[in-house]
Amino acid sequence: MIFFLVASLSELLPHQQGLTALWLPNAILLACLLHAPRPDQRLPLIVGALAGGCVSLVVRGMPPIIWLAFPIANVLESTIGAMLIWRMGGLLSTFERFDDVVRMVIAALVAPILPAVIAMVALNMSLGGGWFRSFYAWYGAGVVSLMLITPATLAVFPLCEDPAARRRIAREAVDLSGLIAGIAGLTALVFFAAKIPSMFLLMPVVMYAAFRQRQIGAIAGVLTMALVAIEATLHGYGPIAHAPLNSPELRMVILQLDLVAAFLVALPVASALTERDARAAEAQILADQFRAVVENVGEVIFRTDSGGHWTYLNPAWLAVSGHETANSLGMSWLRHIDPQDHVELEQWARPVLTGEVESSRRLIRFQTAHRGWRWMEVTMQTLFNNNGQVLGATGTLRDIDDRKRLEEHVLSAKRHAEQRAAEAVMLAATDELTGLANRRAFLRHLTRQIEAAGDLGQTFALAIFDVDHFKAVNDAYGHAVGDRVLQRVAARAMGVVRSGDLVGRIGGEEFGILMPGASPEDAALVAERLCRTIESFEMPLEDALPTVTVSVGVAALTGERDGGVLMARADAALYAAKADGRNRIRLAA
């Protein structure tokens, strides 16, 4: 029904020998297809358009081939236009972006081609006439209608659905009405009253409407100009009608090209302006949000000139530093820093202020007005203008005094804990009397040394020695003297071993020596040196201790990977040394 009414209305528009500059139904159907959100809502529109077109042509008494072909061509034109726009990404806004205008223009130029061919064939088969005239009668009206009427229809939909859009139009109604009236009056003057060609006067007025009301102004302005110009030209008025042209087709082409040119200038400019406005609004929102963050953040955000003088300080400056912002602006950033640090910090900041280094960070001691000296973390970054010239620096100043004190406390506690842990480990692995490795540590090192020697193919030797007749020393002198004798033996043993050897007390008066990389001969030399040193050592008279000797058993690694086996061999050699008279060494078999 709607298509029928619109088609009937289009027949009322001015025609000249079968030619019309606008054909409304296809343009409105395209707008409805683009506006329909779901495919199931588009099918009724297409079916209705087909039915309405057939009824309109039958009522007007057209031949059967016309009322069969034209509705198909009409629907095909709108459908092709919609598919082209969807394929290019659709219209994401009501021509608020330049891309939307480009897609609309492409669809308007391409969509009428195939329908115009269908209409041309149908017209020539039924009514006769020129092929080009039939083709252009459809194509020209289709292009202009899709460019002018479709955007205008799409602009109406938000007014029907969005109360905010209606309120906005209501606020601008007086201005928009004045623009439309002015354009209509000037167009009527140019086409009905002017005696000289003055169509150039229309474009500035249409562009003014686009600047004032953006897309609505551009669409309304071009459409108003089109309606008046079509009415005048098809009734023989205006510069186009009076131009020395031989055919109505050529006058129609000139009129349509003029309308298309107005559309291609006004709507893209309006879209570009709207896109610029949107970006400016987004930029303003971001600027407001950024300002809100800067003004409410807890750390100082600053800006300096190239000489290091404050040019901006956010409100956090007063809370952090205790100094008034107004009194600080224009002052050097070094003003509240220890003078002894000025030279060093000036050298640190200079590369940032000159652009040699883009950013840097360090800790400083800062004198606040309300809390004395505080540790601050300052971050500086070079600030450039659009030409790459250095304007100064921007950055942050953050009070980290509490955090630094906490970190120092944590580090101190960690050092003490590590020291106590190391002491505990040492105590757990050290014989309390002699300071040597205790039995547990000695056996752990023995296992590791045997594994390392096996993996690397190196030699390794173990010596076990004990103090001869030590029980007699304890019985004759007491345990205190016996302990001092053991300490003397341990000290002497540490003095004769090689670098890298390990001496340990493995029980009572029994000691052991681990000798990585030692051959049996090397181990025997160490053992012999130990025996002679212990035997010949003389104590001062005031600290006299009984002279003692040691017996030593030496076992070299022969391929076994078991520390117990190696110790058993060394023990056997030790007992052999004692059996042979003590104060001597024996090598294990």
C-alpha positions as CSV (number, residue, x, y, z in Angstrom):
1,M,0.0,0.0,0.0
2,I,2.8,2.4,0.9
3,F,4.6,1.6,-2.4
4,F,1.4,2.2,-4.3
5,L,0.8,5.6,-2.6
6,V,4.4,6.7,-3.2
7,A,4.3,5.5,-6.8
8,S,1.1,7.5,-7.3
9,L,2.7,10.5,-5.7
10,S,5.7,10.2,-8.0
11,E,3.3,10.4,-11.0
12,L,2.2,13.8,-9.7
13,L,5.7,15.1,-9.9
14,P,6.5,17.2,-13.0
15,H,7.2,15.1,-16.2
16,Q,8.3,16.3,-19.6
17,Q,7.6,13.9,-22.5
18,G,7.8,10.9,-20.2
19,L,10.9,12.1,-18.4
20,T,11.1,12.8,-14.6
21,A,14.0,13.9,-12.5
22,L,12.9,12.0,-9.4
23,W,11.3,8.6,-8.8
24,L,10.5,8.2,-5.1
25,P,9.4,4.6,-4.5
26,N,12.8,2.9,-5.1
27,A,14.7,5.4,-3.0
28,I,12.3,5.0,-0.1
29,L,12.3,1.2,-0.4
30,L,16.1,1.2,-0.3
31,A,16.0,3.3,2.9
32,C,13.5,0.9,4.5
33,L,15.7,-2.2,3.6
34,L,18.7,-0.5,5.1
35,H,16.8,0.4,8.2
36,A,15.3,-3.0,8.7
37,P,17.5,-4.8,11.4
38,R,16.6,-8.4,10.5
39,P,16.2,-10.3,7.1
40,D,12.8,-11.5,8.1
41,Q,11.6,-7.9,8.2
42,R,12.9,-7.1,4.7
43,L,10.9,-9.8,2.8
44,P,7.5,-8.2,3.5
45,L,8.9,-4.9,2.2
46,I,10.0,-6.5,-1.0
47,V,6.7,-8.4,-1.5
48,G,4.7,-5.2,-0.7
49,A,6.7,-3.2,-3.2
50,L,6.1,-5.8,-5.9
51,A,2.4,-5.8,-5.2
52,G,2.1,-2.1,-4.9
53,G,4.0,-1.5,-8.1
54,C,1.8,-3.9,-10.1
55,V,-1.4,-2.3,-8.8
56,S,-0.1,1.2,-9.6
57,L,0.7,0.3,-13.2
58,V,-2.6,-1.6,-13.7
59,V,-4.6,1.3,-12.4
60,R,-2.7,3.6,-14.8
61,G,-3.6,1.3,-17.7
62,M,-0.1,0.2,-18.6
63,P,0.5,-2.8,-20.9
64,P,1.0,-6.2,-19.2
65,I,4.7,-6.3,-20.0
66,I,5.1,-3.0,-18.2
67,W,3.3,-3.9,-15.1
68,L,5.2,-7.2,-15.0
69,A,8.7,-5.8,-15.7
70,F,8.6,-2.5,-13.9
71,P,7.9,-3.8,-10.4
72,I,10.7,-6.3,-10.8
73,A,13.0,-3.6,-11.9
74,N,12.0,-1.3,-9.1
75,V,12.5,-3.9,-6.4
76,L,15.8,-5.1,-8.0
77,E,17.1,-1.5,-8.0
78,S,16.5,-1.1,-4.2
79,T,17.7,-4.6,-3.5
80,I,21.0,-4.2,-5.4
81,G,21.6,-0.9,-3.7
82,A,21.1,-2.4,-0.3
83,M,23.3,-5.4,-1.0
84,L,26.1,-3.2,-2.3
85,I,26.0,-1.1,0.8
86,W,25.9,-4.1,3.1
87,R,28.8,-5.6,1.2
88,M,30.8,-2.4,1.7
89,G,30.1,-2.6,5.5
90,G,26.7,-1.0,5.8
91,L,25.8,2.5,6.9
92,L,27.1,2.6,10.5
93,S,25.5,6.0,11.1
94,T,23.1,8.5,9.5
95,F,25.8,9.8,7.2
96,E,27.8,11.0,10.1
97,R,30.9,9.6,8.5
98,F,32.4,10.3,5.1
99,D,32.6,6.6,4.4
100,D,28.8,6.4,4.6
101,V,28.5,9.0,1.9
102,V,30.9,7.2,-0.4
103,R,29.0,3.9,0.0
104,M,25.7,5.7,-0.8
105,V,27.1,7.3,-3.9
106,I,28.5,4.0,-5.2
107,A,25.2,2.2,-4.6
108,A,23.3,5.0,-6.3
109,L,25.5,4.9,-9.4
110,V,25.6,1.1,-9.8
111,A,22.2,-0.1,-8.5
112,P,20.0,1.4,-11.3
113,I,22.0,0.0,-14.3
114,L,20.4,-3.5,-14.5
115,P,16.9,-2.2,-13.7
116,A,17.3,0.5,-16.4
117,V,18.2,-2.2,-19.0
118,I,15.1,-4.2,-18.0
119,A,12.9,-1.1,-18.2
120,M,14.5,-0.2,-21.6
121,V,13.6,-3.5,-23.1
122,A,10.1,-3.5,-21.7
123,L,9.4,0.0,-22.9
124,N,10.6,-0.7,-26.4
125,M,8.7,-3.9,-26.7
126,S,5.5,-2.3,-25.6
127,L,5.5,1.3,-26.4
128,G,8.5,1.7,-28.7
129,G,10.8,4.8,-28.6
130,G,14.5,5.3,-28.5
131,W,16.7,2.8,-26.6
132,F,19.0,5.5,-25.0
133,R,16.0,7.6,-24.1
134,S,14.3,4.7,-22.4
135,F,17.5,3.7,-20.6
136,Y,18.3,7.2,-19.3
137,A,14.8,8.0,-18.3
138,W,15.1,5.2,-15.7
139,Y,18.8,5.5,-14.9
140,G,19.0,9.2,-14.4
141,A,15.9,9.4,-12.2
142,G,17.2,6.4,-10.2
143,V,20.6,7.9,-9.5
144,V,19.3,11.2,-8.4
145,S,16.5,9.7,-6.3
146,L,18.8,7.3,-4.5
147,M,21.2,10.1,-3.8
148,L,18.6,12.6,-2.5
149,I,15.6,10.7,-1.3
150,T,17.3,7.7,0.4
151,P,19.4,9.9,2.8
152,A,16.4,12.1,3.5
153,T,14.3,9.0,4.4
154,L,17.0,7.6,6.5
155,A,17.3,10.9,8.3
156,V,13.6,10.7,9.2
157,F,13.7,7.3,10.9
158,P,15.6,8.5,14.0
159,L,13.0,11.3,14.4
160,C,10.3,8.6,14.6
161,E,12.2,6.4,17.1
162,D,14.5,8.6,19.2
163,P,12.9,11.3,21.5
164,A,16.3,12.9,21.9
165,A,16.6,13.4,18.1
166,R,13.1,14.9,18.0
167,R,14.0,17.3,20.8
168,R,17.2,18.3,19.0
169,I,15.2,19.0,15.7
170,A,12.6,20.9,17.7
171,R,15.3,23.1,19.2
172,E,16.7,23.7,15.7
173,A,13.3,24.0,14.0
174,V,13.4,27.7,13.6
175,D,16.9,27.8,12.2
176,L,16.2,24.8,9.9
177,S,13.0,26.3,8.6
178,G,14.7,29.6,7.9
179,L,17.4,27.8,5.9
180,I,14.9,25.8,3.9
181,A,12.8,28.9,3.2
182,G,15.9,30.8,2.2
183,I,17.1,28.1,-0.2
184,A,13.5,27.7,-1.7
185,G,13.2,31.4,-2.2
186,L,16.7,31.8,-3.8
187,T,16.1,28.8,-6.0
188,A,12.8,30.2,-7.1
189,L,14.4,33.5,-7.8
190,V,17.2,31.9,-9.9
191,F,14.8,29.7,-11.9
192,F,11.7,31.8,-12.2
193,A,12.7,35.4,-12.0
194,A,16.4,35.8,-13.0
195,K,17.1,36.8,-16.5
196,I,20.8,35.8,-16.4
197,P,22.4,32.4,-15.5
198,S,22.9,32.6,-11.7
199,M,22.7,28.9,-10.6
200,F,26.1,29.4,-8.9
201,L,24.4,31.4,-6.2
202,L,22.6,28.3,-4.9
203,M,25.7,26.3,-3.9
204,P,27.0,28.8,-1.2
205,V,23.5,28.8,0.4
206,V,23.3,25.0,0.4
207,M,26.8,24.8,1.9
208,Y,25.8,27.3,4.6
209,A,22.9,25.0,5.5
210,A,25.4,22.1,5.7
211,F,27.6,24.1,8.0
212,R,24.7,25.2,10.2
213,Q,22.8,21.9,10.5
214,R,25.3,19.3,9.2
215,Q,23.6,16.3,7.4
216,I,20.0,17.5,8.0
217,G,20.8,20.9,6.6
218,A,22.6,19.4,3.6
219,I,19.9,16.9,2.8
220,A,17.1,19.4,3.3
221,G,18.9,22.1,1.3
222,V,19.7,19.9,-1.7
223,L,16.2,18.4,-1.7
224,T,14.5,21.8,-1.5
225,M,16.6,23.1,-4.3
226,A,15.9,19.9,-6.3
227,L,12.1,20.2,-6.0
228,V,12.0,23.8,-7.0
229,A,14.5,23.4,-9.8
230,I,12.6,20.3,-11.2
231,E,9.3,22.1,-11.1
232,A,10.7,25.2,-12.9
233,T,12.8,23.3,-15.5
234,L,10.1,20.9,-16.6
235,H,7.6,23.8,-17.0
236,G,10.1,25.7,-19.1
237,Y,11.5,28.1,-16.6
238,G,15.1,28.8,-15.5
239,P,18.5,28.8,-17.0
240,I,18.5,25.1,-18.0
241,A,15.1,25.3,-19.8
242,H,16.3,28.4,-21.7
243,A,19.7,27.0,-22.5
244,P,20.3,26.3,-26.3
245,L,19.7,22.6,-26.0
246,N,17.9,20.6,-28.7
247,S,16.3,17.9,-26.6
248,P,14.4,17.5,-23.3
249,E,16.7,14.5,-22.5
250,L,19.8,16.7,-22.6
251,R,18.1,19.3,-20.4
252,M,17.1,16.5,-18.0
253,V,20.7,15.3,-17.9
254,I,22.0,18.8,-17.1
255,L,19.4,19.3,-14.3
256,Q,20.2,15.9,-12.8
257,L,24.0,16.5,-13.0
258,D,23.5,19.8,-11.2
259,L,21.5,18.1,-8.4
260,V,24.1,15.3,-8.1
261,A,26.9,17.9,-7.9
262,A,25.1,19.7,-5.2
263,F,24.6,16.4,-3.3
264,L,28.3,15.4,-3.8
265,V,29.5,18.7,-2.4
266,A,27.1,19.3,0.5
267,L,26.6,15.9,2.1
268,P,30.3,14.9,2.2
269,V,31.2,18.3,3.7
270,A,28.5,17.9,6.3
271,S,29.6,14.3,7.1
272,A,33.2,15.4,7.4
273,L,32.2,18.2,9.8
274,T,30.1,15.8,11.9
275,E,33.0,13.4,12.0
276,R,35.3,16.2,13.1
277,D,32.8,17.3,15.7
278,A,32.6,13.7,17.0
279,R,36.3,13.5,17.3
280,A,36.5,16.8,19.0
281,A,33.8,15.7,21.5
282,E,35.7,12.5,22.1
283,A,38.9,14.5,22.6
284,Q,37.2,16.8,25.0
285,I,35.8,13.9,27.0
286,L,39.3,12.3,27.1
287,A,40.8,15.6,28.1
288,D,38.2,16.0,30.9
289,Q,38.8,12.5,32.1
290,F,42.5,13.0,32.0
291,R,42.2,16.3,33.9
292,A,40.0,14.5,36.5
293,V,42.7,11.8,37.0
294,V,45.5,14.3,37.1
295,E,43.8,16.5,39.6
296,N,42.7,13.6,41.9
297,V,45.7,11.3,41.7
298,G,47.8,11.0,44.9
299,E,51.2,11.7,43.4
300,V,52.5,14.9,42.0
301,I,52.3,15.4,38.3
302,F,54.4,18.2,37.0
303,R,55.7,20.0,33.9
304,T,58.8,22.1,33.6
305,D,60.3,24.3,31.0
306,S,63.7,23.5,29.4
307,G,65.4,25.3,32.3
308,G,63.9,23.0,34.9
309,H,61.4,25.5,36.4
310,W,57.9,24.4,37.4
311,T,55.2,25.4,34.9
312,Y,52.5,23.1,36.1
313,L,51.8,21.3,39.4
314,N,48.7,19.3,40.1
315,P,46.7,19.7,43.4
316,A,48.7,16.7,44.9
317,W,51.7,19.0,45.2
318,L,50.3,20.8,48.3
319,A,49.5,17.5,50.0
320,V,52.8,15.8,49.2
321,S,55.2,18.7,49.6
322,G,53.3,21.0,52.0
323,H,54.3,24.0,49.8
324,E,51.7,26.3,48.1
325,T,51.3,25.6,44.4
326,A,51.1,29.3,43.5
327,N,54.4,30.1,45.3
328,S,56.2,27.1,43.7
329,L,55.3,27.8,40.0
330,G,58.3,29.4,38.2
331,M,60.7,28.0,40.8
332,S,63.5,25.6,40.1
333,W,62.7,21.9,40.7
334,L,65.9,21.7,42.8
335,R,64.7,24.4,45.3
336,H,63.6,22.0,48.0
337,I,66.4,19.5,47.5
338,D,69.5,19.3,49.6
339,P,72.0,21.9,48.1
340,Q,74.8,19.3,48.4
341,D,72.9,17.2,45.8
342,H,72.2,20.0,43.4
343,V,75.2,19.5,41.1
344,E,74.6,15.7,40.8
345,L,70.9,16.1,40.2
346,E,71.3,18.9,37.7
347,Q,73.7,16.7,35.7
348,W,71.1,13.9,35.9
349,A,68.2,16.0,34.7
350,R,70.1,18.0,32.0
351,P,69.9,15.2,29.3
352,V,66.2,14.9,29.8
353,L,65.6,18.6,29.6
354,T,67.7,18.8,26.4
355,G,66.1,15.8,24.8
356,E,69.3,13.7,24.8
357,V,67.6,11.1,27.0
358,E,63.8,10.7,26.8
359,S,63.2,9.6,30.3
360,S,64.9,8.9,33.6
361,R,64.1,8.0,37.2
362,R,65.9,8.3,40.6
363,L,65.4,8.7,44.3
364,I,66.0,12.1,45.9
365,R,65.9,13.6,49.4
366,F,63.2,16.3,49.4
367,Q,62.4,18.8,52.1
368,T,58.7,19.1,52.7
369,A,57.1,22.0,54.6
370,H,55.1,19.8,57.0
371,R,57.0,16.5,57.4
372,G,60.7,17.5,57.0
373,W,63.1,15.5,54.8
374,R,61.4,12.7,52.9
375,W,62.6,10.2,50.3
376,M,60.9,10.9,46.9
377,E,61.0,9.1,43.6
378,V,61.1,11.5,40.7
379,T,60.4,10.5,37.1
380,M,61.2,12.8,34.2
381,Q,60.3,12.5,30.5
382,T,61.2,14.9,27.8
383,L,58.3,17.0,26.5
384,F,58.3,17.8,22.7
385,N,56.1,20.0,20.6
386,N,54.6,19.0,17.3
387,N,57.8,20.0,15.5
388,G,60.0,17.8,17.7
389,Q,61.4,20.8,19.6
390,V,62.0,20.3,23.3
391,L,59.6,22.2,25.5
392,G,60.9,20.9,28.8
393,A,59.9,17.9,30.8
394,T,56.9,16.2,32.4
395,G,56.8,13.6,35.1
396,T,55.8,12.5,38.5
397,L,57.0,13.0,42.1
398,R,56.0,10.4,44.6
399,D,56.6,10.2,48.3
400,I,58.2,6.8,49.0
401,D,59.7,7.5,52.4
402,D,57.4,5.1,54.3
403,R,58.0,2.4,51.7
404,K,61.7,3.0,51.8
405,R,61.8,2.7,55.5
406,L,59.8,-0.5,55.4
407,E,62.1,-1.9,52.7
408,E,65.1,-1.0,54.8
409,H,63.5,-2.7,57.8
410,V,62.7,-5.8,55.7
411,L,66.2,-5.9,54.3
412,S,67.7,-5.6,57.7
413,A,65.5,-8.3,59.1
414,K,66.3,-10.5,56.1
415,R,70.1,-10.0,56.6
416,H,69.7,-10.9,60.3
417,A,67.7,-13.9,59.4
418,E,70.2,-15.0,56.8
419,Q,73.0,-14.5,59.2
420,R,71.2,-16.5,61.9
421,A,70.4,-19.2,59.3
422,A,74.0,-19.3,58.3
423,E,75.1,-19.6,61.9
424,A,72.6,-22.3,62.5
425,V,73.9,-24.2,59.4
426,M,77.5,-23.8,60.5
427,L,76.6,-25.0,64.0
428,A,74.8,-27.9,62.6
429,A,77.8,-28.9,60.5
430,T,80.6,-27.9,62.9
431,D,82.2,-29.8,65.9
432,E,81.7,-27.6,68.9
433,L,85.0,-28.5,70.5
434,T,87.5,-28.4,67.6
435,G,85.7,-26.1,65.1
436,L,86.2,-28.9,62.4
437,A,83.4,-30.4,60.4
438,N,81.4,-32.8,62.5
439,R,80.6,-36.4,61.5
440,R,77.4,-35.6,59.7
441,A,79.0,-32.9,57.6
442,F,82.1,-35.0,57.0
443,L,80.1,-38.0,55.7
444,R,78.0,-35.7,53.5
445,H,81.2,-34.2,51.9
446,L,82.7,-37.7,51.5
447,T,79.7,-38.8,49.5
448,R,79.8,-35.7,47.2
449,Q,83.6,-36.0,46.7
450,I,83.3,-39.7,45.7
451,E,80.6,-38.9,43.2
452,A,82.5,-35.9,41.8
453,A,85.7,-38.0,41.5
454,G,83.8,-40.8,39.7
455,D,82.0,-38.4,37.3
456,L,85.2,-36.4,36.4
457,G,87.6,-39.4,36.5
458,Q,89.8,-37.9,39.2
459,T,91.7,-39.5,42.0
460,F,90.6,-39.2,45.6
461,A,92.0,-40.3,49.0
462,L,90.7,-40.6,52.5
463,A,92.8,-40.6,55.7
464,I,91.5,-41.6,59.2
465,F,93.6,-40.9,62.2
466,D,93.2,-41.0,66.0
467,V,95.2,-40.0,69.0
468,D,97.4,-42.8,70.4
469,H,96.7,-43.8,74.0
470,F,94.2,-41.0,74.4
471,K,92.3,-42.8,77.2
472,A,95.5,-42.8,79.3
473,V,95.8,-39.0,78.7
474,N,92.2,-38.5,80.0
475,D,92.9,-40.8,83.0
476,A,96.1,-39.1,83.9
477,Y,95.3,-35.4,83.3
478,G,91.5,-35.2,83.2
479,H,89.0,-34.5,80.5
480,A,89.7,-30.8,80.3
481,V,93.3,-31.4,79.3
482,G,92.1,-34.2,77.0
483,D,89.8,-31.6,75.3
484,R,92.7,-29.2,74.9
485,V,94.8,-32.0,73.4
486,L,92.1,-32.7,70.8
487,Q,92.0,-29.0,70.0
488,R,95.8,-28.9,69.5
489,V,95.6,-32.0,67.2
490,A,92.8,-30.4,65.2
491,A,94.8,-27.2,64.8
492,R,97.9,-29.0,63.7
493,A,96.0,-31.1,61.2
494,M,94.5,-28.0,59.6
495,G,98.0,-26.6,59.3
496,V,99.4,-29.6,57.3
497,V,96.7,-30.4,54.8
498,R,96.6,-29.1,51.3
499,S,94.3,-26.3,50.1
500,G,91.0,-27.8,49.3
501,D,91.3,-30.7,51.7
502,L,88.7,-31.1,54.5
503,V,89.4,-32.1,58.0
504,G,86.6,-33.4,60.3
505,R,86.1,-34.9,63.7
506,I,84.2,-38.2,63.2
507,G,84.1,-39.4,66.8
508,G,85.9,-39.1,70.2
509,E,89.6,-38.8,69.4
510,E,89.1,-40.0,65.7
511,F,89.5,-37.6,62.8
512,G,89.4,-37.8,59.1
513,I,90.8,-36.0,56.1
514,L,89.2,-35.8,52.6
515,M,91.8,-35.2,49.9
516,P,90.2,-34.7,46.4
517,G,92.6,-35.1,43.5
518,A,95.2,-36.9,45.7
519,S,97.0,-40.0,44.6
520,P,98.0,-42.7,47.2
521,E,101.5,-41.2,47.3
522,D,100.1,-37.6,47.8
523,A,97.9,-38.8,50.6
524,A,100.8,-40.7,52.3
525,L,102.9,-37.5,52.2
526,V,100.2,-35.6,54.0
527,A,99.7,-38.3,56.5
528,E,103.4,-38.6,57.2
529,R,103.7,-34.8,57.7
530,L,100.8,-34.9,60.1
531,C,102.4,-37.6,62.2
532,R,105.7,-35.7,62.4
533,T,104.0,-32.4,63.2
534,I,101.9,-33.8,66.1
535,E,104.9,-35.7,67.5
536,S,107.3,-32.8,67.5
537,F,105.0,-30.0,68.6
538,E,106.2,-28.2,71.8
539,M,103.9,-26.1,74.0
540,P,105.0,-23.1,76.1
541,L,105.7,-24.0,79.8
542,E,102.7,-22.2,81.1
543,D,100.4,-24.0,78.7
544,A,102.2,-27.4,78.8
545,L,100.2,-30.4,77.5
546,P,101.3,-34.0,77.3
547,T,103.0,-35.0,74.0
548,V,100.9,-37.3,71.9
549,T,101.2,-39.1,68.6
550,V,98.7,-40.2,66.0
551,S,98.2,-43.2,63.9
552,V,96.9,-42.8,60.3
553,G,95.2,-45.1,57.9
554,V,95.0,-44.0,54.2
555,A,92.7,-45.4,51.5
556,A,92.6,-44.3,47.9
557,L,89.5,-44.5,45.7
558,T,89.7,-47.6,43.5
559,G,86.4,-47.4,41.7
560,E,83.9,-47.9,44.5
561,R,81.1,-45.3,44.8
562,D,80.2,-46.2,48.4
563,G,81.7,-44.0,51.1
564,G,81.1,-46.7,53.7
565,V,83.4,-49.1,51.9
566,L,86.1,-46.5,51.5
567,M,85.9,-45.7,55.2
568,A,86.1,-49.3,56.2
569,R,89.3,-49.7,54.1
570,A,90.8,-46.6,55.8
571,D,89.8,-47.9,59.2
572,A,91.4,-51.3,58.5
573,A,94.6,-49.4,57.6
574,L,94.4,-47.4,60.8
575,Y,94.1,-50.5,62.9
576,A,97.1,-52.0,61.0
577,A,99.1,-48.8,61.9
578,K,98.2,-49.2,65.6
579,A,99.1,-52.9,65.5
580,D,102.5,-52.1,64.1
581,G,103.3,-49.9,67.1
582,R,101.4,-46.6,66.5
583,N,102.8,-43.2,65.5
584,R,102.9,-44.3,61.9
585,I,100.8,-44.6,58.7
586,R,99.5,-47.5,56.7
587,L,98.0,-47.6,53.2
588,A,95.0,-49.7,52.6
589,A,95.4,-52.6,50.3
